[in-house]
Amino acid sequence: MRNLIVFASHEGQTEQIAERIHRRLLHHRMPSDVLDVVQHSATEIQVEAYDAVLVGSPMHFGRHDPRIRFFIEHNLDFLNEIPTAFFSVSLASASKKRKERAEAERLANEFLQSTLWNPPVMDCFAGALKYSKYGWLKRQIMHRIAQRAGAETDFDQDYDYTDWERVDDFADRFATLVRACRRPPEQRPRFSELRTPVREYSLHRTRSKRRTANLYHVVANGGRLHGWMSRANSFRCMKSPLIGRLCAKRSRAKVVAPRATRKLIQGGPILAGKHRYAKPLPRLTFRQRNA
Ligand SMILES: Cc1cc2nc3c(=O)[nH]c(=O)nc-3n(C[C@H](O)[C@H](O)[C@H](O)COP(=O)(O)O)c2cc1C
């Protein structure tokens, strides 16, 4: 019997909580693998190899980690079949005001509802203020947030608000659930039956991304393809269609031939350099274009 603990963490508090749960589960003789979705691609983690899964996510700017959302959505069917648990880590859960704590719970519940995952065990833990790990801007933002919440605001030290006994209690509840739902060995899948891992950023993906970028270029140029773009340019365009269009506009402005030359040649703007006096592209019929 093996459990999986998946988490995401920016400053390490969620990771510490995951480690604590891992140690507590060992007391129950339940070994677990603790995996960080930042280091392990969600599509590479073979959840089917585990008997139970526990997921933890920190809250930043009122949102849970998008990589955790991806992991849940990617394995939704399996997660809804086995014993699972979820924990959320935020500063709002450390607040003295009941309204703010309730808000943290509401956000965690909303997050779960939006993923359609329904873990039987769920809890919200208070996080930490780690001034030593923040950059200048983050430190100012967190300083303001802490001031508003009435928490300590001394930059010189970090503050840990996590209730570690509550974390242990959460791990105990999870262990009880796992024991109650233990699967017989014949129902567990063999490793050979598991799907092969798919790399998220394969060469194929990169190529198709480049093709999409070139498509932006074509659209921005009114349907004309002025040769393939360089790799760097294509990635610049990839960031957004708007940027792509702007880049294309700029490059067009630079390379347009003088007006007199332009009049001579039908078919719109001409490229500079070696393409300057090239024949314009032939006008295609609707059928040819869609062939
Ligand atoms: C940039 C930033 C934004 C945050 N936004 C929120 C927030 O909207 N609500 C909240 O309750 N806590 C917020 N927090 C507090 C974190 O949830 C808390 O520090 C938690 O311990 C972070 O966990 P991690 O170290 O695993 O990333 C924020 C923290 C940072 C650094």
PDB file of C-alpha atoms and ligand atoms in Angstrom:
ATOM      1  CA  MET A   1       0.000   0.000   0.000  1.00  0.00           C
ATOM      2  CA  ARG A   2       1.505   3.292  -1.099  1.00  0.00           C
ATOM      3  CA  ASN A   3       0.129   6.826  -0.986  1.00  0.00           C
ATOM      4  CA  LEU A   4       0.960   9.811  -3.103  1.00  0.00           C
ATOM      5  CA  ILE A   5       1.295  13.325  -1.719  1.00  0.00           C
ATOM      6  CA  VAL A   6       1.319  15.976  -4.448  1.00  0.00           C
ATOM      7  CA  PHE A   7       1.915  19.633  -3.701  1.00  0.00           C
ATOM      8  CA  ALA A   8       2.991  22.975  -5.143  1.00  0.00           C
ATOM      9  CA  SER A   9       4.892  25.509  -3.073  1.00  0.00           C
ATOM     10  CA  HIS A  10       6.367  28.949  -3.658  1.00  0.00           C
ATOM     11  CA  GLU A  11       8.163  29.629  -0.383  1.00  0.00           C
ATOM     12  CA  GLY A  12       8.219  26.111   1.032  1.00  0.00           C
ATOM     13  CA  GLN A  13       5.413  26.161   3.623  1.00  0.00           C
ATOM     14  CA  THR A  14       3.130  23.786   1.720  1.00  0.00           C
ATOM     15  CA  GLU A  15       6.136  21.535   1.192  1.00  0.00           C
ATOM     16  CA  GLN A  16       6.804  21.475   4.950  1.00  0.00           C
ATOM     17  CA  ILE A  17       3.178  20.562   5.588  1.00  0.00           C
ATOM     18  CA  ALA A  18       3.376  17.777   2.971  1.00  0.00           C
ATOM     19  CA  GLU A  19       6.539  16.436   4.653  1.00  0.00           C
ATOM     20  CA  ARG A  20       4.842  16.526   8.039  1.00  0.00           C
ATOM     21  CA  ILE A  21       1.859  14.556   6.689  1.00  0.00           C
ATOM     22  CA  HIS A  22       4.292  12.077   5.122  1.00  0.00           C
ATOM     23  CA  ARG A  23       5.995  11.528   8.508  1.00  0.00           C
ATOM     24  CA  ARG A  24       2.664  11.193  10.290  1.00  0.00           C
ATOM     25  CA  LEU A  25       1.448   8.604   7.767  1.00  0.00           C
ATOM     26  CA  LEU A  26       4.615   6.606   8.401  1.00  0.00           C
ATOM     27  CA  HIS A  27       3.443   6.282  12.030  1.00  0.00           C
ATOM     28  CA  HIS A  28       0.358   4.596  10.567  1.00  0.00           C
ATOM     29  CA  ARG A  29       2.659   2.329   8.497  1.00  0.00           C
ATOM     30  CA  MET A  30       1.595   4.009   5.320  1.00  0.00           C
ATOM     31  CA  PRO A  31       4.585   4.973   3.178  1.00  0.00           C
ATOM     32  CA  SER A  32       4.053   7.790   0.687  1.00  0.00           C
ATOM     33  CA  ASP A  33       5.827   9.415  -2.222  1.00  0.00           C
ATOM     34  CA  VAL A  34       5.968  13.183  -1.898  1.00  0.00           C
ATOM     35  CA  LEU A  35       6.052  14.914  -5.283  1.00  0.00           C
ATOM     36  CA  ASP A  36       6.293  18.563  -6.222  1.00  0.00           C
ATOM     37  CA  VAL A  37       4.284  19.453  -9.352  1.00  0.00           C
ATOM     38  CA  VAL A  38       6.831  22.147 -10.121  1.00  0.00           C
ATOM     39  CA  GLN A  39       9.589  19.546 -10.546  1.00  0.00           C
ATOM     40  CA  HIS A  40       7.477  16.673 -11.862  1.00  0.00           C
ATOM     41  CA  SER A  41       5.214  17.276 -14.794  1.00  0.00           C
ATOM     42  CA  ALA A  42       1.618  16.483 -13.871  1.00  0.00           C
ATOM     43  CA  THR A  43       1.331  14.224 -16.925  1.00  0.00           C
ATOM     44  CA  GLU A  44       4.368  12.180 -15.860  1.00  0.00           C
ATOM     45  CA  ILE A  45       3.064  11.312 -12.398  1.00  0.00           C
ATOM     46  CA  GLN A  46       1.506   7.858 -12.576  1.00  0.00           C
ATOM     47  CA  VAL A  47      -1.297   8.208 -10.072  1.00  0.00           C
ATOM     48  CA  GLU A  48      -2.734   4.802 -10.976  1.00  0.00           C
ATOM     49  CA  ALA A  49       0.189   3.184  -9.168  1.00  0.00           C
ATOM     50  CA  TYR A  50      -1.048   4.528  -5.819  1.00  0.00           C
ATOM     51  CA  ASP A  51      -3.803   3.490  -3.478  1.00  0.00           C
ATOM     52  CA  ALA A  52      -4.611   6.957  -2.202  1.00  0.00           C
ATOM     53  CA  VAL A  53      -3.730  10.507  -3.187  1.00  0.00           C
ATOM     54  CA  LEU A  54      -3.384  13.627  -1.094  1.00  0.00           C
ATOM     55  CA  VAL A  55      -3.069  17.038  -2.766  1.00  0.00           C
ATOM     56  CA  GLY A  56      -1.927  20.345  -1.259  1.00  0.00           C
ATOM     57  CA  SER A  57      -1.909  23.821  -2.741  1.00  0.00           C
ATOM     58  CA  PRO A  58      -0.971  27.262  -1.422  1.00  0.00           C
ATOM     59  CA  MET A  59      -3.160  30.268  -2.127  1.00  0.00           C
ATOM     60  CA  HIS A  60      -1.635  33.272  -3.852  1.00  0.00           C
ATOM     61  CA  PHE A  61      -3.669  36.337  -4.744  1.00  0.00           C
ATOM     62  CA  GLY A  62      -6.868  34.484  -3.928  1.00  0.00           C
ATOM     63  CA  ARG A  63      -6.088  31.582  -6.274  1.00  0.00           C
ATOM     64  CA  HIS A  64      -4.838  28.063  -5.856  1.00  0.00           C
ATOM     65  CA  ASP A  65      -1.885  26.863  -7.869  1.00  0.00           C
ATOM     66  CA  PRO A  66      -2.745  26.348 -11.583  1.00  0.00           C
ATOM     67  CA  ARG A  67      -0.387  23.340 -11.807  1.00  0.00           C
ATOM     68  CA  ILE A  68      -2.369  21.651  -9.052  1.00  0.00           C
ATOM     69  CA  ARG A  69      -5.562  22.405 -10.953  1.00  0.00           C
ATOM     70  CA  PHE A  70      -4.022  20.822 -14.049  1.00  0.00           C
ATOM     71  CA  PHE A  71      -2.950  17.748 -12.078  1.00  0.00           C
ATOM     72  CA  ILE A  72      -6.469  17.316 -10.653  1.00  0.00           C
ATOM     73  CA  GLU A  73      -8.210  17.812 -13.983  1.00  0.00           C
ATOM     74  CA  HIS A  74      -5.775  15.488 -15.738  1.00  0.00           C
ATOM     75  CA  ASN A  75      -6.469  12.648 -13.259  1.00  0.00           C
ATOM     76  CA  LEU A  76     -10.036  13.520 -12.334  1.00  0.00           C
ATOM     77  CA  ASP A  77     -11.676  10.159 -13.060  1.00  0.00           C
ATOM     78  CA  PHE A  78      -9.111   8.217 -11.066  1.00  0.00           C
ATOM     79  CA  LEU A  79      -9.126  10.686  -8.159  1.00  0.00           C
ATOM     80  CA  ASN A  80     -12.879  10.369  -7.810  1.00  0.00           C
ATOM     81  CA  GLU A  81     -12.536   6.577  -7.478  1.00  0.00           C
ATOM     82  CA  ILE A  82      -9.915   6.275  -4.727  1.00  0.00           C
ATOM     83  CA  PRO A  83      -9.514   7.723  -1.198  1.00  0.00           C
ATOM     84  CA  THR A  84      -8.269  11.279  -1.544  1.00  0.00           C
ATOM     85  CA  ALA A  85      -7.735  14.427   0.503  1.00  0.00           C
ATOM     86  CA  PHE A  86      -7.016  18.066  -0.202  1.00  0.00           C
ATOM     87  CA  PHE A  87      -5.470  20.842   1.864  1.00  0.00           C
ATOM     88  CA  SER A  88      -5.181  24.524   1.146  1.00  0.00           C
ATOM     89  CA  VAL A  89      -2.531  26.804   2.688  1.00  0.00           C
ATOM     90  CA  SER A  90      -3.156  30.517   3.109  1.00  0.00           C
ATOM     91  CA  LEU A  91      -2.621  33.463   5.388  1.00  0.00           C
ATOM     92  CA  ALA A  92      -6.353  34.114   5.541  1.00  0.00           C
ATOM     93  CA  SER A  93      -6.681  30.856   7.504  1.00  0.00           C
ATOM     94  CA  ALA A  94      -4.340  32.366  10.106  1.00  0.00           C
ATOM     95  CA  SER A  95      -6.502  35.445  10.562  1.00  0.00           C
ATOM     96  CA  LYS A  96      -8.094  36.220  13.888  1.00  0.00           C
ATOM     97  CA  LYS A  97     -11.229  37.308  12.058  1.00  0.00           C
ATOM     98  CA  ARG A  98     -13.709  34.482  11.538  1.00  0.00           C
ATOM     99  CA  LYS A  99     -14.959  36.095   8.347  1.00  0.00           C
ATOM    100  CA  GLU A 100     -11.517  35.869   6.724  1.00  0.00           C
ATOM    101  CA  ARG A 101     -11.055  32.254   7.751  1.00  0.00           C
ATOM    102  CA  ALA A 102     -14.476  31.455   6.310  1.00  0.00           C
ATOM    103  CA  GLU A 103     -13.466  33.236   3.095  1.00  0.00           C
ATOM    104  CA  ALA A 104     -10.379  31.009   2.795  1.00  0.00           C
ATOM    105  CA  GLU A 105     -12.597  27.944   3.177  1.00  0.00           C
ATOM    106  CA  ARG A 106     -15.056  29.266   0.634  1.00  0.00           C
ATOM    107  CA  LEU A 107     -12.258  29.808  -1.902  1.00  0.00           C
ATOM    108  CA  ALA A 108     -10.919  26.277  -1.314  1.00  0.00           C
ATOM    109  CA  ASN A 109     -14.403  24.795  -1.755  1.00  0.00           C
ATOM    110  CA  GLU A 110     -14.970  26.856  -4.884  1.00  0.00           C
ATOM    111  CA  PHE A 111     -11.654  25.640  -6.272  1.00  0.00           C
ATOM    112  CA  LEU A 112     -12.633  22.005  -5.706  1.00  0.00           C
ATOM    113  CA  GLN A 113     -16.087  22.516  -7.178  1.00  0.00           C
ATOM    114  CA  SER A 114     -14.610  24.088 -10.291  1.00  0.00           C
ATOM    115  CA  THR A 115     -12.415  21.019 -10.822  1.00  0.00           C
ATOM    116  CA  LEU A 116     -15.346  18.605 -10.200  1.00  0.00           C
ATOM    117  CA  TRP A 117     -13.174  16.705  -7.722  1.00  0.00           C
ATOM    118  CA  ASN A 118     -14.805  15.690  -4.480  1.00  0.00           C
ATOM    119  CA  PRO A 119     -12.193  14.666  -1.869  1.00  0.00           C
ATOM    120  CA  PRO A 120     -13.766  13.206   1.299  1.00  0.00           C
ATOM    121  CA  VAL A 121     -11.123  14.803   3.554  1.00  0.00           C
ATOM    122  CA  MET A 122     -10.389  18.520   3.220  1.00  0.00           C
ATOM    123  CA  ASP A 123      -8.841  21.209   5.400  1.00  0.00           C
ATOM    124  CA  CYS A 124      -7.452  24.749   5.257  1.00  0.00           C
ATOM    125  CA  PHE A 125      -4.177  25.421   7.080  1.00  0.00           C
ATOM    126  CA  ALA A 126      -2.627  28.692   8.101  1.00  0.00           C
ATOM    127  CA  GLY A 127       0.544  29.415   6.109  1.00  0.00           C
ATOM    128  CA  ALA A 128       3.616  31.466   6.868  1.00  0.00           C
ATOM    129  CA  LEU A 129       5.087  34.891   6.319  1.00  0.00           C
ATOM    130  CA  LYS A 130       8.592  34.275   5.000  1.00  0.00           C
ATOM    131  CA  TYR A 131      10.059  37.733   4.630  1.00  0.00           C
ATOM    132  CA  SER A 132      13.549  36.277   4.172  1.00  0.00           C
ATOM    133  CA  LYS A 133      12.431  34.529   0.970  1.00  0.00           C
ATOM    134  CA  TYR A 134      10.539  37.418  -0.608  1.00  0.00           C
ATOM    135  CA  GLY A 135      11.973  39.890  -3.091  1.00  0.00           C
ATOM    136  CA  TRP A 136      11.572  43.616  -2.452  1.00  0.00           C
ATOM    137  CA  LEU A 137       8.141  43.973  -4.087  1.00  0.00           C
ATOM    138  CA  LYS A 138       6.684  40.823  -2.539  1.00  0.00           C
ATOM    139  CA  ARG A 139       7.950  41.952   0.843  1.00  0.00           C
ATOM    140  CA  GLN A 140       6.102  45.278   0.519  1.00  0.00           C
ATOM    141  CA  ILE A 141       2.881  43.551  -0.597  1.00  0.00           C
ATOM    142  CA  MET A 142       3.020  40.993   2.203  1.00  0.00           C
ATOM    143  CA  HIS A 143       3.875  43.717   4.701  1.00  0.00           C
ATOM    144  CA  ARG A 144       0.678  45.581   3.741  1.00  0.00           C
ATOM    145  CA  ILE A 145      -1.447  42.405   3.832  1.00  0.00           C
ATOM    146  CA  ALA A 146      -0.045  41.468   7.236  1.00  0.00           C
ATOM    147  CA  GLN A 147      -0.633  44.963   8.588  1.00  0.00           C
ATOM    148  CA  ARG A 148      -4.240  44.862   7.462  1.00  0.00           C
ATOM    149  CA  ALA A 149      -4.746  41.440   9.051  1.00  0.00           C
ATOM    150  CA  GLY A 150      -3.215  42.701  12.280  1.00  0.00           C
ATOM    151  CA  ALA A 151      -0.272  40.251  12.102  1.00  0.00           C
ATOM    152  CA  GLU A 152       3.407  40.929  12.953  1.00  0.00           C
ATOM    153  CA  THR A 153       5.167  43.048  10.371  1.00  0.00           C
ATOM    154  CA  ASP A 154       8.826  42.904  11.327  1.00  0.00           C
ATOM    155  CA  PHE A 155      10.926  42.266   8.218  1.00  0.00           C
ATOM    156  CA  ASP A 156      13.802  40.760  10.175  1.00  0.00           C
ATOM    157  CA  GLN A 157      12.179  37.437  10.882  1.00  0.00           C
ATOM    158  CA  ASP A 158       9.814  34.859   9.392  1.00  0.00           C
ATOM    159  CA  TYR A 159       6.479  33.922  10.951  1.00  0.00           C
ATOM    160  CA  ASP A 160       5.036  30.424  10.939  1.00  0.00           C
ATOM    161  CA  TYR A 161       1.289  30.350  11.673  1.00  0.00           C
ATOM    162  CA  THR A 162       0.650  26.687  10.836  1.00  0.00           C
ATOM    163  CA  ASP A 163      -1.130  24.683  13.515  1.00  0.00           C
ATOM    164  CA  TRP A 164       0.967  21.497  13.305  1.00  0.00           C
ATOM    165  CA  GLU A 165      -1.381  19.510  15.535  1.00  0.00           C
ATOM    166  CA  ARG A 166      -4.194  20.264  13.138  1.00  0.00           C
ATOM    167  CA  VAL A 167      -1.983  18.959  10.315  1.00  0.00           C
ATOM    168  CA  ASP A 168      -1.390  15.720  12.270  1.00  0.00           C
ATOM    169  CA  ASP A 169      -5.107  15.399  12.869  1.00  0.00           C
ATOM    170  CA  PHE A 170      -5.719  15.834   9.146  1.00  0.00           C
ATOM    171  CA  ALA A 171      -3.170  13.068   8.380  1.00  0.00           C
ATOM    172  CA  ASP A 172      -4.891  10.800  10.925  1.00  0.00           C
ATOM    173  CA  ARG A 173      -8.275  11.359   9.293  1.00  0.00           C
ATOM    174  CA  PHE A 174      -6.768  10.546   5.923  1.00  0.00           C
ATOM    175  CA  ALA A 175      -5.162   7.357   7.289  1.00  0.00           C
ATOM    176  CA  THR A 176      -8.523   6.245   8.698  1.00  0.00           C
ATOM    177  CA  LEU A 177     -10.160   6.807   5.310  1.00  0.00           C
ATOM    178  CA  VAL A 178      -7.447   4.894   3.461  1.00  0.00           C
ATOM    179  CA  ARG A 179      -7.718   1.953   5.839  1.00  0.00           C
ATOM    180  CA  ALA A 180     -11.491   1.880   5.389  1.00  0.00           C
ATOM    181  CA  CYS A 181     -11.223   1.834   1.584  1.00  0.00           C
ATOM    182  CA  ARG A 182      -8.269  -0.539   1.221  1.00  0.00           C
ATOM    183  CA  ARG A 183      -8.319  -2.175  -2.226  1.00  0.00           C
ATOM    184  CA  PRO A 184      -7.692  -5.915  -2.563  1.00  0.00           C
ATOM    185  CA  PRO A 185      -4.372  -6.645  -4.346  1.00  0.00           C
ATOM    186  CA  GLU A 186      -6.082  -8.147  -7.398  1.00  0.00           C
ATOM    187  CA  GLN A 187      -7.817  -4.839  -8.074  1.00  0.00           C
ATOM    188  CA  ARG A 188      -4.571  -2.850  -8.084  1.00  0.00           C
ATOM    189  CA  PRO A 189      -3.171  -2.172 -11.549  1.00  0.00           C
ATOM    190  CA  ARG A 190       0.249  -3.553 -12.470  1.00  0.00           C
ATOM    191  CA  PHE A 191       2.984  -1.170 -13.517  1.00  0.00           C
ATOM    192  CA  SER A 192       3.005  -2.737 -16.989  1.00  0.00           C
ATOM    193  CA  GLU A 193      -0.665  -1.795 -17.416  1.00  0.00           C
ATOM    194  CA  LEU A 194      -0.066   1.844 -16.680  1.00  0.00           C
ATOM    195  CA  ARG A 195       0.031   4.387 -19.427  1.00  0.00           C
ATOM    196  CA  THR A 196       3.422   5.549 -20.632  1.00  0.00           C
ATOM    197  CA  PRO A 197       4.408   9.004 -19.428  1.00  0.00           C
ATOM    198  CA  VAL A 198       3.963  11.830 -21.900  1.00  0.00           C
ATOM    199  CA  ARG A 199       6.393  14.741 -21.752  1.00  0.00           C
ATOM    200  CA  GLU A 200       4.557  18.023 -21.746  1.00  0.00           C
ATOM    201  CA  TYR A 201       7.203  19.955 -23.648  1.00  0.00           C
ATOM    202  CA  SER A 202       8.129  17.522 -26.393  1.00  0.00           C
ATOM    203  CA  LEU A 203       9.874  18.535 -29.594  1.00  0.00           C
ATOM    204  CA  HIS A 204       6.643  17.946 -31.455  1.00  0.00           C
ATOM    205  CA  ARG A 205       4.820  20.467 -29.251  1.00  0.00           C
ATOM    206  CA  THR A 206       7.534  23.068 -29.826  1.00  0.00           C
ATOM    207  CA  ARG A 207       7.295  22.641 -33.572  1.00  0.00           C
ATOM    208  CA  SER A 208       3.548  22.979 -33.616  1.00  0.00           C
ATOM    209  CA  LYS A 209       3.858  26.077 -31.413  1.00  0.00           C
ATOM    210  CA  ARG A 210       6.140  27.558 -34.006  1.00  0.00           C
ATOM    211  CA  ARG A 211       3.608  26.764 -36.686  1.00  0.00           C
ATOM    212  CA  THR A 212       0.924  28.588 -34.686  1.00  0.00           C
ATOM    213  CA  ALA A 213       3.241  31.573 -34.364  1.00  0.00           C
ATOM    214  CA  ASN A 214       3.738  31.602 -38.098  1.00  0.00           C
ATOM    215  CA  LEU A 215       0.000  31.516 -38.487  1.00  0.00           C
ATOM    216  CA  TYR A 216      -0.236  34.696 -36.427  1.00  0.00           C
ATOM    217  CA  HIS A 217       2.298  36.189 -38.778  1.00  0.00           C
ATOM    218  CA  VAL A 218       0.234  35.235 -41.797  1.00  0.00           C
ATOM    219  CA  VAL A 219      -2.956  36.654 -40.288  1.00  0.00           C
ATOM    220  CA  ALA A 220      -1.167  39.864 -39.336  1.00  0.00           C
ATOM    221  CA  ASN A 221       0.051  40.264 -42.901  1.00  0.00           C
ATOM    222  CA  GLY A 222      -3.376  40.068 -44.419  1.00  0.00           C
ATOM    223  CA  GLY A 223      -3.134  36.451 -45.430  1.00  0.00           C
ATOM    224  CA  ARG A 224       0.368  36.527 -46.993  1.00  0.00           C
ATOM    225  CA  LEU A 225       3.244  34.396 -45.860  1.00  0.00           C
ATOM    226  CA  HIS A 226       6.517  36.299 -46.302  1.00  0.00           C
ATOM    227  CA  GLY A 227       8.781  33.321 -45.672  1.00  0.00           C
ATOM    228  CA  TRP A 228       9.179  31.500 -42.373  1.00  0.00           C
ATOM    229  CA  MET A 229      10.059  33.593 -39.364  1.00  0.00           C
ATOM    230  CA  SER A 230      13.142  33.112 -37.266  1.00  0.00           C
ATOM    231  CA  ARG A 231      12.779  31.031 -34.139  1.00  0.00           C
ATOM    232  CA  ALA A 232      13.163  34.017 -31.828  1.00  0.00           C
ATOM    233  CA  ASN A 233      10.538  35.992 -33.705  1.00  0.00           C
ATOM    234  CA  SER A 234       8.102  33.139 -33.743  1.00  0.00           C
ATOM    235  CA  PHE A 235       8.333  32.811 -29.969  1.00  0.00           C
ATOM    236  CA  ARG A 236       7.901  36.535 -29.547  1.00  0.00           C
ATOM    237  CA  CYS A 237       4.731  36.257 -31.588  1.00  0.00           C
ATOM    238  CA  MET A 238       3.583  33.255 -29.597  1.00  0.00           C
ATOM    239  CA  LYS A 239       3.189  35.315 -26.467  1.00  0.00           C
ATOM    240  CA  SER A 240       0.057  36.931 -27.804  1.00  0.00           C
ATOM    241  CA  PRO A 241      -1.640  37.504 -31.114  1.00  0.00           C
ATOM    242  CA  LEU A 242      -1.580  41.226 -30.377  1.00  0.00           C
ATOM    243  CA  ILE A 243       2.199  41.285 -29.867  1.00  0.00           C
ATOM    244  CA  GLY A 244       2.532  39.094 -32.935  1.00  0.00           C
ATOM    245  CA  ARG A 245       0.554  41.596 -34.954  1.00  0.00           C
ATOM    246  CA  LEU A 246       2.573  44.513 -33.609  1.00  0.00           C
ATOM    247  CA  CYS A 247       5.879  42.767 -34.404  1.00  0.00           C
ATOM    248  CA  ALA A 248       4.677  42.030 -37.888  1.00  0.00           C
ATOM    249  CA  LYS A 249       3.535  45.641 -38.367  1.00  0.00           C
ATOM    250  CA  ARG A 250       6.910  46.948 -37.250  1.00  0.00           C
ATOM    251  CA  SER A 251       8.834  44.617 -39.504  1.00  0.00           C
ATOM    252  CA  ARG A 252       6.539  45.509 -42.405  1.00  0.00           C
ATOM    253  CA  ALA A 253       7.065  49.224 -41.837  1.00  0.00           C
ATOM    254  CA  LYS A 254      10.829  48.718 -42.007  1.00  0.00           C
ATOM    255  CA  VAL A 255      10.896  46.650 -45.149  1.00  0.00           C
ATOM    256  CA  VAL A 256       8.327  48.325 -47.376  1.00  0.00           C
ATOM    257  CA  ALA A 257       9.813  49.555 -50.661  1.00  0.00           C
ATOM    258  CA  PRO A 258       9.474  53.187 -51.818  1.00  0.00           C
ATOM    259  CA  ARG A 259       6.031  54.210 -53.038  1.00  0.00           C
ATOM    260  CA  ALA A 260       7.050  54.415 -56.707  1.00  0.00           C
ATOM    261  CA  THR A 261       8.355  50.842 -56.677  1.00  0.00           C
ATOM    262  CA  ARG A 262       5.329  49.702 -54.767  1.00  0.00           C
ATOM    263  CA  LYS A 263       3.002  51.028 -57.466  1.00  0.00           C
ATOM    264  CA  LEU A 264       4.769  48.954 -60.069  1.00  0.00           C
ATOM    265  CA  ILE A 265       4.162  45.744 -58.326  1.00  0.00           C
ATOM    266  CA  GLN A 266       0.720  44.462 -57.645  1.00  0.00           C
ATOM    267  CA  GLY A 267      -0.106  42.611 -54.473  1.00  0.00           C
ATOM    268  CA  GLY A 268       0.722  44.969 -51.613  1.00  0.00           C
ATOM    269  CA  PRO A 269       3.910  45.485 -49.571  1.00  0.00           C
ATOM    270  CA  ILE A 270       7.175  44.057 -50.821  1.00  0.00           C
ATOM    271  CA  LEU A 271       9.918  42.674 -48.647  1.00  0.00           C
ATOM    272  CA  ALA A 272      13.303  44.351 -48.469  1.00  0.00           C
ATOM    273  CA  GLY A 273      16.685  42.669 -48.962  1.00  0.00           C
ATOM    274  CA  LYS A 274      16.848  39.698 -51.250  1.00  0.00           C
ATOM    275  CA  HIS A 275      13.061  39.590 -51.648  1.00  0.00           C
ATOM    276  CA  ARG A 276      12.773  43.282 -52.570  1.00  0.00           C
ATOM    277  CA  TYR A 277      12.197  42.836 -56.286  1.00  0.00           C
ATOM    278  CA  ALA A 278      10.747  39.386 -56.148  1.00  0.00           C
ATOM    279  CA  LYS A 279       7.555  38.805 -58.071  1.00  0.00           C
ATOM    280  CA  PRO A 280       4.422  39.303 -56.002  1.00  0.00           C
ATOM    281  CA  LEU A 281       2.691  36.185 -54.822  1.00  0.00           C
ATOM    282  CA  PRO A 282       0.144  34.940 -57.377  1.00  0.00           C
ATOM    283  CA  ARG A 283      -3.447  35.540 -56.414  1.00  0.00           C
ATOM    284  CA  LEU A 284      -5.010  32.204 -55.606  1.00  0.00           C
ATOM    285  CA  THR A 285      -8.582  31.235 -56.261  1.00  0.00           C
ATOM    286  CA  PHE A 286     -10.729  30.223 -53.320  1.00  0.00           C
ATOM    287  CA  ARG A 287     -10.382  26.553 -54.284  1.00  0.00           C
ATOM    288  CA  GLN A 288      -6.589  26.687 -54.612  1.00  0.00           C
ATOM    289  CA  ARG A 289      -6.260  28.417 -51.258  1.00  0.00           C
ATOM    290  CA  ASN A 290      -8.295  25.754 -49.513  1.00  0.00           C
ATOM    291  CA  ALA A 291      -6.797  22.790 -51.335  1.00  0.00           C
TER     292      ALA A 291
HETATM  293  C1  LIG B   1       2.687  36.987  -3.448  1.00  0.00           C
HETATM  294  C2  LIG B   1       1.836  36.337  -2.401  1.00  0.00           C
HETATM  295  C3  LIG B   1       0.456  36.416  -2.489  1.00  0.00           C
HETATM  296  C4  LIG B   1      -0.344  35.833  -1.506  1.00  0.00           C
HETATM  297  N1  LIG B   1      -1.698  35.930  -1.607  1.00  0.00           N
HETATM  298  C5  LIG B   1      -2.464  35.407  -0.628  1.00  0.00           C
HETATM  299  C6  LIG B   1      -3.888  35.526  -0.692  1.00  0.00           C
HETATM  300  O1  LIG B   1      -4.454  36.054  -1.630  1.00  0.00           O
HETATM  301  N2  LIG B   1      -4.618  35.040   0.336  1.00  0.00           N
HETATM  302  C7  LIG B   1      -4.034  34.434   1.403  1.00  0.00           C
HETATM  303  O2  LIG B   1      -4.734  34.027   2.313  1.00  0.00           O
HETATM  304  N3  LIG B   1      -2.697  34.273   1.465  1.00  0.00           N
HETATM  305  C8  LIG B   1      -1.901  34.754   0.492  1.00  0.00           C
HETATM  306  N4  LIG B   1      -0.544  34.616   0.551  1.00  0.00           N
HETATM  307  C9  LIG B   1       0.048  33.900   1.668  1.00  0.00           C
HETATM  308  C10 LIG B   1       0.440  32.488   1.285  1.00  0.00           C
HETATM  309  O3  LIG B   1      -0.702  31.723   1.044  1.00  0.00           O
HETATM  310  C11 LIG B   1       1.224  31.890   2.448  1.00  0.00           C
HETATM  311  O4  LIG B   1       2.417  32.640   2.586  1.00  0.00           O
HETATM  312  C12 LIG B   1       1.570  30.435   2.271  1.00  0.00           C
HETATM  313  O5  LIG B   1       2.287  30.025   3.397  1.00  0.00           O
HETATM  314  C13 LIG B   1       2.398  30.220   1.014  1.00  0.00           C
HETATM  315  O6  LIG B   1       2.705  28.851   0.898  1.00  0.00           O
HETATM  316  P1  LIG B   1       3.999  28.365   0.103  1.00  0.00           P
HETATM  317  O7  LIG B   1       5.196  28.801   0.932  1.00  0.00           O
HETATM  318  O8  LIG B   1       3.887  26.900   0.043  1.00  0.00           O
HETATM  319  O9  LIG B   1       3.961  29.022  -1.239  1.00  0.00           O
HETATM  320  C14 LIG B   1       0.259  35.160  -0.419  1.00  0.00           C
HETATM  321  C15 LIG B   1       1.655  35.076  -0.351  1.00  0.00           C
HETATM  322  C16 LIG B   1       2.436  35.650  -1.328  1.00  0.00           C
HETATM  323  C17 LIG B   1       3.925  35.548  -1.216  1.00  0.00           C
END
